[in-house]
């Protein structure tokens, strides 16, 4: 089924209005190119690069040749906030063998990457004093590639968490959960990574609490025993401790977090989902979900968390939702599903509007926090009109793209030179980047991910991978 059929912004506007959705399109662009003040720094425009793993590090975790290439293309393109991608704080918490991993040993190459990125940006755009560069630090929890490292059981999610994918064996109720001792020492691994990131020259670190990775899972770990589970205080202990430790030890680095405001539930083949729910009831665990109907959001706790993190000194919150492992349409509305995924269960405009609605709810509750919004790329070259609309109506502070910028790294340059985006360079949300990220069968155990549709280098890699 073809979803994206619009020739003009008016065609898109008409469909949005027919569906009764709130996606404001403003074709007179102004706010997107205006500076934004972030934690006392002036950031040159309101367009950001969202974290996008290229699964292209060396096996050691150092940025590889293709990492440098990607970051160069981003840096030259003109977005003024660059949110560097998922970088592991521990070996066992890496999502794949080519995920960036920041340690004393790999530190030098990260420092080189930062310096190079600034130089490229300065050479291409004339000024890097208004360019903000951050790094996302993470532990992949149940999605760690060596084995699932889970904070809490959740029967629906356990039933899609593979211990041995080839044999089809998933996590069951006998599978161990991470101990409090492990989590306590992991707080210091986050602190160490933040120290190294700051020393390498990153302006901010993102403590990743999204997409159902470990820190996200802890937020919803109601049935976990011990000091990191159960009560609100316990479930938020890890993030509060890490933020406090970083504030005390590395006061110069800004703290950001990418936060799931709604995990959703796995949409398994209908029968399995029904069986799982009827056996164990609706899931008690999960963040931002309504416990009467876990397929729906309840933003009470996410809003409360943003209040608490703000009070602790967090300056930037990037709003996201869903899990790439079981409901990727929530996180990244798409035209075509990735290999092995189910197709969009709703028209992508609904998924886009959900992103905008929940992001607006966070921004309107916290007008003094820099809120980043996502989920724009399916709108292709029209995304920038929605960005302008949302910025003007105070529903977001900065708009980022993930797949969009991977396909079209020089979009801001084009926008500034021609006043519009080129449809022939825009992302078409065909999930080829995700397919590459999931392609494992080469000598390094992981193919690099990039835009196989718009970038000849990755088109070639795609042919090898598939
Ligand atoms: C190949 C790929 C890699 C991604 N890597 C990350 C990542 O490292 N960290 C993260 O928070 N999100 C990651 N995402 C999610 C994107 O940042 C973004 O939230 C998502 O694609 C939706 O935004 P978009 O519609 O602009 O693409 C990734 C998505 C894809 C497709």
Short mmCIF file of C-alpha atoms and ligand atoms in Angstrom, two decimals:
data_model
loop_
_atom_site.label_atom_id
_atom_site.label_comp_id
_atom_site.label_asym_id
_atom_site.label_seq_id
_atom_site.Cartn_x
_atom_site.Cartn_y
_atom_site.Cartn_z
CA UNK A 1 0.00 0.00 0.00
CA UNK A 2 1.24 3.46 -0.94
CA UNK A 3 0.64 6.04 1.79
CA UNK A 4 2.60 9.07 0.61
CA UNK A 5 0.77 10.38 -2.46
CA UNK A 6 1.00 14.15 -2.09
CA UNK A 7 2.30 16.37 -4.88
CA UNK A 8 1.89 19.62 -2.99
CA UNK A 9 1.72 20.87 0.58
CA UNK A 10 -1.96 21.62 -0.07
CA UNK A 11 -2.63 17.95 -0.95
CA UNK A 12 -1.06 16.98 2.35
CA UNK A 13 -2.94 19.68 4.23
CA UNK A 14 -6.22 18.44 2.77
CA UNK A 15 -5.59 14.88 3.90
CA UNK A 16 -4.56 15.99 7.38
CA UNK A 17 -7.75 17.97 7.68
CA UNK A 18 -9.89 15.08 6.34
CA UNK A 19 -8.42 12.84 9.06
CA UNK A 20 -9.05 15.54 11.69
CA UNK A 21 -5.41 15.61 12.82
CA UNK A 22 -3.40 18.44 14.29
CA UNK A 23 -0.37 18.79 12.02
CA UNK A 24 0.07 22.48 11.29
CA UNK A 25 1.85 23.19 8.00
CA UNK A 26 3.42 26.63 7.63
CA UNK A 27 5.05 27.23 4.28
CA UNK A 28 6.46 30.64 5.16
CA UNK A 29 9.69 29.51 6.83
CA UNK A 30 11.14 31.67 9.57
CA UNK A 31 11.36 29.98 12.98
CA UNK A 32 13.24 26.93 11.69
CA UNK A 33 16.19 29.13 10.75
CA UNK A 34 16.19 31.34 13.85
CA UNK A 35 18.66 30.81 16.71
CA UNK A 36 17.52 29.08 19.91
CA UNK A 37 19.02 29.63 23.35
CA UNK A 38 20.00 26.32 24.93
CA UNK A 39 21.46 26.28 28.44
CA UNK A 40 23.02 29.72 27.98
CA UNK A 41 24.37 28.93 24.49
CA UNK A 42 22.98 30.33 21.26
CA UNK A 43 22.30 27.52 18.79
CA UNK A 44 22.24 28.80 15.20
CA UNK A 45 18.93 27.33 14.05
CA UNK A 46 16.07 25.15 15.25
CA UNK A 47 16.94 22.12 13.13
CA UNK A 48 18.71 19.15 14.66
CA UNK A 49 20.28 15.86 13.71
CA UNK A 50 18.73 13.08 15.75
CA UNK A 51 20.93 10.22 16.95
CA UNK A 52 21.20 7.61 14.20
CA UNK A 53 23.42 4.62 14.76
CA UNK A 54 25.56 3.82 11.76
CA UNK A 55 26.67 0.46 13.24
CA UNK A 56 30.02 1.33 11.73
CA UNK A 57 32.46 1.49 14.64
CA UNK A 58 35.58 -0.62 14.85
CA UNK A 59 35.08 -3.76 16.94
CA UNK A 60 36.85 -1.88 19.77
CA UNK A 61 34.07 0.73 19.75
CA UNK A 62 36.20 3.47 18.20
CA UNK A 63 34.51 5.51 15.47
CA UNK A 64 35.37 3.89 12.11
CA UNK A 65 35.98 5.32 8.66
CA UNK A 66 32.26 5.38 7.88
CA UNK A 67 31.47 7.02 11.22
CA UNK A 68 33.80 9.84 10.24
CA UNK A 69 32.18 10.03 6.80
CA UNK A 70 28.65 10.23 8.23
CA UNK A 71 29.58 12.84 10.81
CA UNK A 72 31.37 14.92 8.13
CA UNK A 73 28.27 14.92 5.96
CA UNK A 74 26.08 15.90 8.90
CA UNK A 75 28.50 18.60 10.06
CA UNK A 76 28.70 20.22 6.63
CA UNK A 77 24.95 20.23 6.16
CA UNK A 78 23.96 23.15 8.37
CA UNK A 79 21.87 21.77 11.27
CA UNK A 80 23.13 23.55 14.38
CA UNK A 81 22.35 20.88 16.95
CA UNK A 82 24.00 17.52 16.34
CA UNK A 83 22.94 14.73 18.70
CA UNK A 84 25.58 12.02 18.35
CA UNK A 85 24.24 8.48 18.31
CA UNK A 86 23.96 5.64 20.82
CA UNK A 87 27.33 4.99 22.44
CA UNK A 88 27.70 2.16 24.93
CA UNK A 89 29.02 2.70 28.45
CA UNK A 90 29.87 -0.98 28.89
CA UNK A 91 30.88 -3.83 26.59
CA UNK A 92 28.10 -6.15 27.70
CA UNK A 93 25.55 -3.38 27.13
CA UNK A 94 26.37 -2.86 23.44
CA UNK A 95 23.47 -3.38 21.05
CA UNK A 96 25.71 -4.79 18.33
CA UNK A 97 29.42 -5.46 17.83
CA UNK A 98 29.82 -2.21 15.89
CA UNK A 99 28.12 0.11 18.34
CA UNK A 100 30.30 3.00 19.49
CA UNK A 101 31.80 2.35 22.91
CA UNK A 102 33.47 5.12 24.91
CA UNK A 103 36.30 4.11 27.27
CA UNK A 104 39.76 5.36 28.22
CA UNK A 105 41.06 3.13 25.41
CA UNK A 106 38.78 4.48 22.69
CA UNK A 107 38.76 8.06 24.02
CA UNK A 108 41.40 9.49 21.63
CA UNK A 109 39.43 8.63 18.53
CA UNK A 110 36.27 10.25 19.99
CA UNK A 111 38.29 13.40 20.70
CA UNK A 112 39.52 13.34 17.08
CA UNK A 113 35.94 12.89 15.86
CA UNK A 114 34.76 15.93 17.82
CA UNK A 115 37.59 18.09 16.55
CA UNK A 116 37.08 16.96 12.97
CA UNK A 117 33.33 17.55 13.15
CA UNK A 118 33.86 21.13 14.36
CA UNK A 119 36.46 21.80 11.68
CA UNK A 120 34.19 20.50 8.92
CA UNK A 121 31.25 22.52 10.23
CA UNK A 122 33.35 25.68 10.50
CA UNK A 123 34.81 25.26 7.01
CA UNK A 124 31.43 24.57 5.43
CA UNK A 125 29.19 26.94 7.41
CA UNK A 126 31.62 29.68 8.44
CA UNK A 127 31.03 29.54 12.21
CA UNK A 128 30.93 26.79 14.80
CA UNK A 129 30.40 28.97 17.88
CA UNK A 130 26.64 28.35 17.50
CA UNK A 131 26.99 24.61 16.83
CA UNK A 132 26.03 22.28 19.70
CA UNK A 133 27.37 18.74 19.69
CA UNK A 134 26.21 16.01 22.04
CA UNK A 135 26.61 12.31 22.56
CA UNK A 136 24.02 9.74 23.57
CA UNK A 137 25.32 7.33 26.19
CA UNK A 138 23.48 4.10 26.79
CA UNK A 139 23.17 0.55 27.99
CA UNK A 140 21.05 -1.61 25.70
CA UNK A 141 19.56 -3.77 28.45
CA UNK A 142 17.36 -6.52 27.06
CA UNK A 143 18.49 -5.67 23.53
CA UNK A 144 22.22 -6.15 24.26
CA UNK A 145 23.68 -8.31 21.53
CA UNK A 146 25.58 -10.85 23.60
CA UNK A 147 22.57 -11.72 25.73
CA UNK A 148 19.47 -9.97 27.06
CA UNK A 149 20.19 -8.03 30.26
CA UNK A 150 16.79 -7.34 31.72
CA UNK A 151 15.73 -5.07 34.59
CA UNK A 152 12.33 -6.66 35.02
CA UNK A 153 10.10 -9.29 33.48
CA UNK A 154 7.30 -8.24 31.20
CA UNK A 155 5.64 -11.30 29.64
CA UNK A 156 4.58 -9.54 26.43
CA UNK A 157 8.02 -8.08 25.85
CA UNK A 158 9.84 -11.22 27.08
CA UNK A 159 8.01 -13.14 24.39
CA UNK A 160 9.81 -11.07 21.71
CA UNK A 161 13.20 -10.93 23.48
CA UNK A 162 15.38 -13.61 21.96
CA UNK A 163 17.96 -15.54 23.93
CA UNK A 164 18.67 -17.60 20.79
CA UNK A 165 17.07 -16.16 17.69
CA UNK A 166 18.02 -19.08 15.43
CA UNK A 167 16.35 -21.58 17.73
CA UNK A 168 13.46 -19.21 18.49
CA UNK A 169 14.15 -19.25 22.25
CA UNK A 170 12.93 -16.19 24.15
CA UNK A 171 13.27 -14.92 27.69
CA UNK A 172 10.98 -16.80 30.07
CA UNK A 173 10.06 -16.33 33.73
CA UNK A 174 13.16 -18.23 34.92
CA UNK A 175 15.54 -15.80 33.18
CA UNK A 176 17.56 -13.76 35.75
CA UNK A 177 17.15 -10.01 36.15
CA UNK A 178 20.09 -7.65 36.69
CA UNK A 179 21.08 -7.27 40.34
CA UNK A 180 21.03 -4.05 42.34
CA UNK A 181 24.82 -4.33 42.69
CA UNK A 182 25.20 -4.42 38.92
CA UNK A 183 22.99 -1.36 38.53
CA UNK A 184 24.79 0.52 41.26
CA UNK A 185 28.15 0.04 39.58
CA UNK A 186 26.57 0.90 36.21
CA UNK A 187 25.73 4.37 37.57
CA UNK A 188 29.49 4.96 37.68
CA UNK A 189 29.96 3.64 34.16
CA UNK A 190 27.52 6.35 32.99
CA UNK A 191 29.43 8.91 35.04
CA UNK A 192 32.76 7.80 33.53
CA UNK A 193 31.37 7.97 30.01
CA UNK A 194 30.04 11.48 30.73
CA UNK A 195 33.47 12.54 31.99
CA UNK A 196 35.15 11.17 28.88
CA UNK A 197 32.56 12.75 26.58
CA UNK A 198 33.09 16.12 28.22
CA UNK A 199 36.88 15.76 27.99
CA UNK A 200 36.56 14.83 24.32
CA UNK A 201 34.75 18.14 23.69
CA UNK A 202 31.08 17.19 23.55
CA UNK A 203 28.82 20.01 24.76
CA UNK A 204 26.17 17.71 26.17
CA UNK A 205 25.56 14.11 27.09
CA UNK A 206 22.23 12.38 26.63
CA UNK A 207 21.34 9.76 29.21
CA UNK A 208 19.30 7.53 26.95
CA UNK A 209 15.91 6.67 28.43
CA UNK A 210 14.06 5.70 25.29
CA UNK A 211 13.22 2.88 22.89
CA UNK A 212 12.95 0.31 25.73
CA UNK A 213 16.67 0.15 26.43
CA UNK A 214 17.81 -0.35 30.03
CA UNK A 215 17.23 3.12 31.54
CA UNK A 216 13.82 3.26 29.88
CA UNK A 217 12.91 -0.18 31.21
CA UNK A 218 13.88 0.85 34.75
CA UNK A 219 11.40 3.75 34.66
CA UNK A 220 8.53 1.32 34.20
CA UNK A 221 9.85 -1.51 36.41
CA UNK A 222 6.90 -1.66 38.83
CA UNK A 223 7.25 -5.34 39.66
CA UNK A 224 11.02 -5.22 40.21
CA UNK A 225 12.06 -5.84 43.82
CA UNK A 226 14.85 -3.91 45.55
CA UNK A 227 15.96 -0.32 45.43
CA UNK A 228 15.60 0.19 41.64
CA UNK A 229 12.04 -1.06 41.26
CA UNK A 230 8.49 -0.70 42.49
CA UNK A 231 7.87 2.82 43.85
CA UNK A 232 8.33 5.97 41.81
CA UNK A 233 11.33 6.88 43.94
CA UNK A 234 12.97 3.53 43.26
CA UNK A 235 12.20 3.44 39.54
CA UNK A 236 13.73 6.89 39.07
CA UNK A 237 16.66 6.31 41.45
CA UNK A 238 19.12 5.36 38.71
CA UNK A 239 18.54 8.41 36.53
CA UNK A 240 18.43 10.81 39.48
CA UNK A 241 21.67 9.42 40.90
CA UNK A 242 23.47 9.61 37.57
CA UNK A 243 22.30 13.19 36.89
CA UNK A 244 23.42 14.27 40.38
CA UNK A 245 26.81 12.57 40.02
CA UNK A 246 27.42 14.22 36.65
CA UNK A 247 26.34 17.66 37.94
CA UNK A 248 28.75 17.31 40.87
CA UNK A 249 31.72 15.89 38.96
CA UNK A 250 31.45 17.30 35.43
CA UNK A 251 29.55 20.58 35.88
CA UNK A 252 30.59 21.91 32.47
CA UNK A 253 28.79 19.31 30.41
CA UNK A 254 25.12 19.97 29.72
CA UNK A 255 22.80 17.09 30.54
CA UNK A 256 20.12 15.95 28.12
CA UNK A 257 17.90 12.94 27.98
CA UNK A 258 16.05 11.22 25.20
CA UNK A 259 12.92 10.02 26.89
CA UNK A 260 10.20 7.59 25.92
CA UNK A 261 6.95 9.22 26.95
CA UNK A 262 5.02 6.15 25.78
CA UNK A 263 6.41 2.63 25.41
CA UNK A 264 3.30 1.09 23.85
CA UNK A 265 3.01 -2.68 23.75
CA UNK A 266 4.30 -5.27 21.30
CA UNK A 267 1.94 -5.90 18.48
CA UNK A 268 2.56 -9.59 18.14
CA UNK A 269 0.63 -11.69 15.70
CA UNK A 270 -2.90 -11.19 17.04
CA UNK A 271 -3.36 -14.65 18.48
CA UNK A 272 -0.10 -14.66 20.44
CA UNK A 273 -0.82 -11.21 21.85
CA UNK A 274 -4.28 -12.24 23.00
CA UNK A 275 -2.96 -15.44 24.54
CA UNK A 276 -0.20 -13.57 26.36
CA UNK A 277 -2.59 -10.94 27.72
CA UNK A 278 -5.19 -13.52 28.79
CA UNK A 279 -2.52 -15.58 30.57
CA UNK A 280 -0.85 -12.80 32.49
CA UNK A 281 -3.22 -9.81 32.29
CA UNK A 282 -2.26 -6.40 30.95
CA UNK A 283 1.41 -5.63 31.56
CA UNK A 284 2.13 -3.98 34.90
CA UNK A 285 5.48 -2.73 33.63
CA UNK A 286 6.17 -0.12 30.99
CA UNK A 287 6.49 3.67 30.95
CA UNK A 288 3.87 6.20 29.88
CA UNK A 289 1.26 3.51 29.33
CA UNK A 290 -2.27 3.54 30.64
CA UNK A 291 -2.63 0.56 32.93
CA UNK A 292 -6.29 0.15 32.06
CA UNK A 293 -5.41 0.02 28.39
CA UNK A 294 -1.65 -0.34 27.86
CA UNK A 295 -2.03 0.28 24.14
CA UNK A 296 -2.82 3.87 25.10
CA UNK A 297 -0.60 6.53 26.61
CA UNK A 298 -0.76 8.12 30.03
CA UNK A 299 1.70 11.00 30.21
CA UNK A 300 1.32 11.64 33.96
CA UNK A 301 4.60 9.97 34.93
CA UNK A 302 6.67 11.22 31.96
CA UNK A 303 5.59 14.80 32.76
CA UNK A 304 6.47 14.30 36.41
CA UNK A 305 9.87 12.92 35.46
CA UNK A 306 10.63 15.94 33.28
CA UNK A 307 9.80 18.20 36.29
CA UNK A 308 12.17 16.27 38.53
CA UNK A 309 14.97 16.12 35.99
CA UNK A 310 14.62 19.83 35.28
CA UNK A 311 15.00 20.53 39.00
CA UNK A 312 18.18 18.44 38.98
CA UNK A 313 19.64 20.46 36.10
CA UNK A 314 18.68 18.59 32.90
CA UNK A 315 18.48 21.20 30.13
CA UNK A 316 17.30 19.32 27.06
CA UNK A 317 14.65 16.61 26.66
CA UNK A 318 14.16 14.84 23.37
CA UNK A 319 10.73 13.22 23.24
CA UNK A 320 10.39 9.80 21.68
CA UNK A 321 8.25 6.69 22.00
CA UNK A 322 7.91 3.03 21.14
CA UNK A 323 10.48 0.31 20.58
CA UNK A 324 12.33 -0.47 17.35
CA UNK A 325 12.11 -4.13 18.40
CA UNK A 326 8.36 -4.51 18.55
CA UNK A 327 6.35 -1.43 17.59
CA UNK A 328 8.65 0.64 15.40
CA UNK A 329 5.75 2.52 13.76
CA UNK A 330 5.33 4.44 17.05
CA UNK A 331 8.94 5.59 16.97
CA UNK A 332 9.44 5.99 13.21
CA UNK A 333 6.34 6.27 11.05
CA UNK A 334 7.18 4.49 7.81
CA UNK A 335 6.12 3.88 4.25
CA UNK A 336 7.42 0.30 4.14
CA UNK A 337 8.29 -1.97 7.04
CA UNK A 338 11.78 -3.35 7.62
CA UNK A 339 12.40 -6.99 6.68
CA UNK A 340 10.52 -9.20 9.14
CA UNK A 341 8.47 -6.32 10.64
CA UNK A 342 4.74 -5.91 10.28
CA UNK A 343 3.47 -3.00 8.16
CA UNK A 344 2.15 0.28 9.55
CA UNK A 345 -1.01 -0.70 11.44
CA UNK A 346 -2.43 2.82 10.91
CA UNK A 347 -1.97 5.54 8.34
CA UNK A 348 1.46 7.12 9.05
CA UNK A 349 -0.19 10.52 9.52
CA UNK A 350 -1.74 9.20 12.75
CA UNK A 351 1.69 8.08 13.97
CA UNK A 352 3.19 11.46 13.06
CA UNK A 353 0.35 13.33 14.79
CA UNK A 354 0.82 11.20 17.94
CA UNK A 355 4.48 12.30 18.10
CA UNK A 356 3.49 15.95 17.72
CA UNK A 357 0.68 15.71 20.28
CA UNK A 358 2.76 14.09 23.04
CA UNK A 359 5.73 16.37 22.36
CA UNK A 360 3.43 19.40 22.58
CA UNK A 361 2.06 18.10 25.89
CA UNK A 362 5.60 17.94 27.33
CA UNK A 363 6.59 21.33 25.89
CA UNK A 364 3.42 23.05 27.08
CA UNK A 365 3.83 21.62 30.58
CA UNK A 366 7.49 22.71 30.59
CA UNK A 367 7.90 25.83 28.46
CA UNK A 368 11.28 26.53 30.10
CA UNK A 369 12.86 23.24 28.97
CA UNK A 370 14.34 22.74 25.51
CA UNK A 371 12.15 20.04 24.00
CA UNK A 372 13.14 18.26 20.80
CA UNK A 373 10.53 16.60 18.62
CA UNK A 374 10.83 13.62 16.29
CA UNK A 375 8.77 11.55 13.86
CA UNK A 376 9.00 14.09 11.00
CA UNK A 377 10.81 12.15 8.28
CA UNK A 378 7.80 10.34 6.79
CA UNK A 379 6.56 13.80 5.73
CA UNK A 380 9.53 13.91 3.32
CA UNK A 381 10.36 17.40 1.97
CA UNK A 382 7.18 18.79 3.56
CA UNK A 383 8.48 18.00 7.05
CA UNK A 384 9.97 21.46 7.36
CA UNK A 385 6.51 23.03 7.06
CA UNK A 386 5.30 20.95 10.00
CA UNK A 387 8.46 21.92 11.88
CA UNK A 388 7.70 25.59 11.26
CA UNK A 389 4.07 25.11 12.31
CA UNK A 390 4.95 23.33 15.55
CA UNK A 391 7.71 25.82 16.41
CA UNK A 392 5.43 28.79 15.84
CA UNK A 393 2.69 27.41 18.03
CA UNK A 394 5.08 26.63 20.90
CA UNK A 395 4.64 22.87 20.61
CA UNK A 396 8.38 22.18 20.42
CA UNK A 397 11.68 24.08 20.80
CA UNK A 398 13.84 22.31 18.21
CA UNK A 399 12.90 19.84 15.48
CA UNK A 400 15.16 16.97 14.52
CA UNK A 401 15.15 14.36 11.80
CA UNK A 402 16.77 10.96 11.91
CA UNK A 403 16.15 9.07 8.69
CA UNK A 404 15.56 12.41 6.95
CA UNK A 405 19.03 13.73 7.66
CA UNK A 406 20.66 10.40 6.82
CA UNK A 407 19.13 10.60 3.35
CA UNK A 408 19.59 14.33 2.93
CA UNK A 409 22.47 15.59 5.07
CA UNK A 410 22.71 18.97 3.31
CA UNK A 411 19.03 19.81 3.73
CA UNK A 412 19.63 23.02 5.69
CA UNK A 413 22.12 24.25 3.14
CA UNK A 414 19.51 23.74 0.39
CA UNK A 415 16.86 25.40 2.51
CA UNK A 416 19.00 28.46 3.04
CA UNK A 417 20.02 28.68 -0.59
CA UNK A 418 16.72 27.89 -2.31
CA UNK A 419 14.06 28.35 0.38
CA UNK A 420 12.81 24.79 -0.06
CA UNK A 421 13.78 21.14 0.21
CA UNK A 422 14.39 18.97 -2.82
CA UNK A 423 11.92 16.05 -2.98
CA UNK A 424 14.44 13.99 -4.94
CA UNK A 425 16.87 14.08 -2.03
CA UNK A 426 14.35 13.44 0.77
CA UNK A 427 13.95 10.25 2.81
CA UNK A 428 11.15 8.02 1.55
CA UNK A 429 10.90 5.96 4.77
CA UNK A 430 11.45 2.66 2.98
CA UNK A 431 13.30 1.17 6.02
CA UNK A 432 16.46 0.29 4.07
CA UNK A 433 18.56 1.93 6.82
CA UNK A 434 16.91 -0.32 9.41
CA UNK A 435 17.43 -3.34 7.17
CA UNK A 436 21.13 -2.56 7.01
CA UNK A 437 21.30 -2.14 10.78
CA UNK A 438 19.77 -5.60 11.12
CA UNK A 439 22.05 -7.27 8.56
CA UNK A 440 24.55 -9.33 10.52
CA UNK A 441 26.20 -11.88 8.27
CA UNK A 442 29.58 -10.30 7.41
CA UNK A 443 33.07 -10.72 8.84
CA UNK A 444 32.51 -8.00 11.48
CA UNK A 445 29.18 -9.51 12.51
CA UNK A 446 27.33 -6.36 11.46
CA UNK A 447 26.85 -4.34 8.27
CA UNK A 448 27.10 -0.55 8.45
CA UNK A 449 23.82 1.36 8.21
CA UNK A 450 23.16 4.31 5.94
CA UNK A 451 20.74 5.47 3.27
CA UNK A 452 20.75 2.84 0.53
CA UNK A 453 18.18 4.86 -1.42
CA UNK A 454 20.02 8.18 -1.66
CA UNK A 455 23.68 7.31 -1.08
CA UNK A 456 25.44 5.17 -3.72
CA UNK A 457 27.96 3.86 -1.20
CA UNK A 458 25.21 2.27 0.90
CA UNK A 459 23.30 1.07 -2.16
CA UNK A 460 26.38 -1.06 -2.89
CA UNK A 461 26.58 -2.29 0.71
CA UNK A 462 22.87 -3.11 0.60
CA UNK A 463 23.44 -5.35 -2.42
CA UNK A 464 26.06 -7.30 -0.49
CA UNK A 465 23.87 -7.54 2.60
CA UNK A 466 20.67 -8.63 0.83
C1 LIG B 1 19.02 3.17 11.38
C2 LIG B 1 18.50 3.88 12.60
C3 LIG B 1 19.36 4.13 13.67
C4 LIG B 1 18.88 4.81 14.81
N1 LIG B 1 19.74 5.04 15.84
C5 LIG B 1 19.29 5.69 16.95
C6 LIG B 1 20.16 5.97 18.06
O1 LIG B 1 21.36 5.68 18.03
N2 LIG B 1 19.62 6.59 19.13
C7 LIG B 1 18.31 6.98 19.19
O2 LIG B 1 17.86 7.54 20.19
N3 LIG B 1 17.48 6.76 18.14
C8 LIG B 1 17.94 6.14 17.04
N4 LIG B 1 17.09 5.98 15.97
C9 LIG B 1 15.78 6.66 15.97
C10 LIG B 1 15.88 8.05 15.30
O3 LIG B 1 16.73 8.90 16.01
C11 LIG B 1 14.51 8.75 15.19
O4 LIG B 1 13.97 8.93 16.47
C12 LIG B 1 13.51 7.96 14.36
O5 LIG B 1 14.08 7.51 13.16
C13 LIG B 1 12.27 8.81 14.07
O6 LIG B 1 12.61 10.06 13.51
P1 LIG B 1 12.56 10.29 11.92
O7 LIG B 1 11.12 10.16 11.51
O8 LIG B 1 13.10 11.66 11.70
O9 LIG B 1 13.41 9.25 11.29
C14 LIG B 1 17.54 5.27 14.85
C15 LIG B 1 16.70 5.02 13.77
C16 LIG B 1 17.16 4.33 12.66
C17 LIG B 1 16.21 4.11 11.51
#
